[in-house]
Structures are given as structure tokens and as C-alpha cells.
C-alpha angles and dihedrals in degrees: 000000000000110000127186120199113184130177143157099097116135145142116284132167118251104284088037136126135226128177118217124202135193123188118200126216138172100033113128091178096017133226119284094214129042116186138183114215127179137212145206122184109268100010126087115273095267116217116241107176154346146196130192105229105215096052108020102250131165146195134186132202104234099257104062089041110132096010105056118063108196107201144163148208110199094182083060088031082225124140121188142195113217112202126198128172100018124195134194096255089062080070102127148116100267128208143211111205135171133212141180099214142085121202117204098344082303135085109264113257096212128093095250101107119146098236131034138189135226093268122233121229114231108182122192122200124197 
């Protein structure tokens, strides 16, 4: 049974940084993609992040570009979601999510992975 634990939310002030990590258990192949989302009450889970397994590759929204650093660690099966210069509007439940497709060469951005975690809050004050 594939299981994520992630940890590392928190509370920080705007400018701030948090690290978010997610541990993976229970792949025996493991998942091509593995992708951060975030969520606010009352709003879609909004997709953060993204990285294609097997080469490394990420890909940002827009509106964590050039804050938020997506990695990954396959020996520790571990993937984790750097985040400078927060700003309140990064308040949300995040994530941590795994897929076995690829959709056009690429991870696929929507809310539709196979396998979720719990979510961890990280909550930014002015």
C-alpha cells in the first residue's frame, strides 16, 4: 500500500522560508510524477509543483515561480518543496501527491494523481 508522510509546515512571517518534505513508502516501481498542491477552504486544490521521477525534472505555477524549489531524493524516496519569500497568500493546506502518467512528455498540472497525502498546513502572517 503506498503510504506519504510529509511534514515540515509550520507558521512563518512574509519573507520567510519553510521546507516541506514528503517520504514514500510503499512503491515497488515507483511514480513517475511527484507533485505539491496547495488548498484554501472554499477554493480547488491549486497545483504548486511538479517533478518527473526518472530525470529530475521540475515545473513551477506561476505563482510560486522563482520562490518555491520542488526536489527529490529517490535513495530516501523523499521529495521536497522548498519555499522562499513567502507571502501570505501562500497560506494553505499543501500536499504532497504521486502519479504514474505523463501527459504530453510532461506531469500532469490537475488535481487528478493516483495517491495523496495527509496535507500539512503552512500559515504566513504579514
Amino acid at each position: 500500500q503506498v503510504q506519504f508522510m510529509e511534514s515540515g509546515g509550520g507558521s512563518v512571517q512574509a519573507g520567510g522560508s519553510l521546507t516541506l518534505s514528503c517520504s514514500v513508502s510503499g512503491y515497488n516501481a515507483g511514480p513517475k510524477c511527484m507533485g505539491w498542491f496547495r488548498q484554501v477552504p472554499e477554493k480547488e486544490r491549486e497545483w504548486v509543483a511538479n517533478i518527473y521521477t526518472l530525470t529530475g525534472n521540475p515545473r513551477y505555477g506561476d505563482s510560486v515561480k522563482g520562490r518555491f524549489t520542488i526536489s527529490q531524493d529517490n535513495d530516501k524516496k523523499m521529495v521536497y518543496l522548498r519555499m522562499d519569500s513567502l507571502k501570505p497568500e501562500d497560506t494553505a493546506m499543501y500536499y504532497c501527491a504521486a502519479d504514474l502518467r505523463l501527459i504530453g512528455g510532461n506531469c500532469p498540472r490537475t488535481p487528478d494523481y493516483a495517491v495523496w497525502g495527509q496535507g500539512t498546513q503552512v500559515t504566513v502572517s504579514p
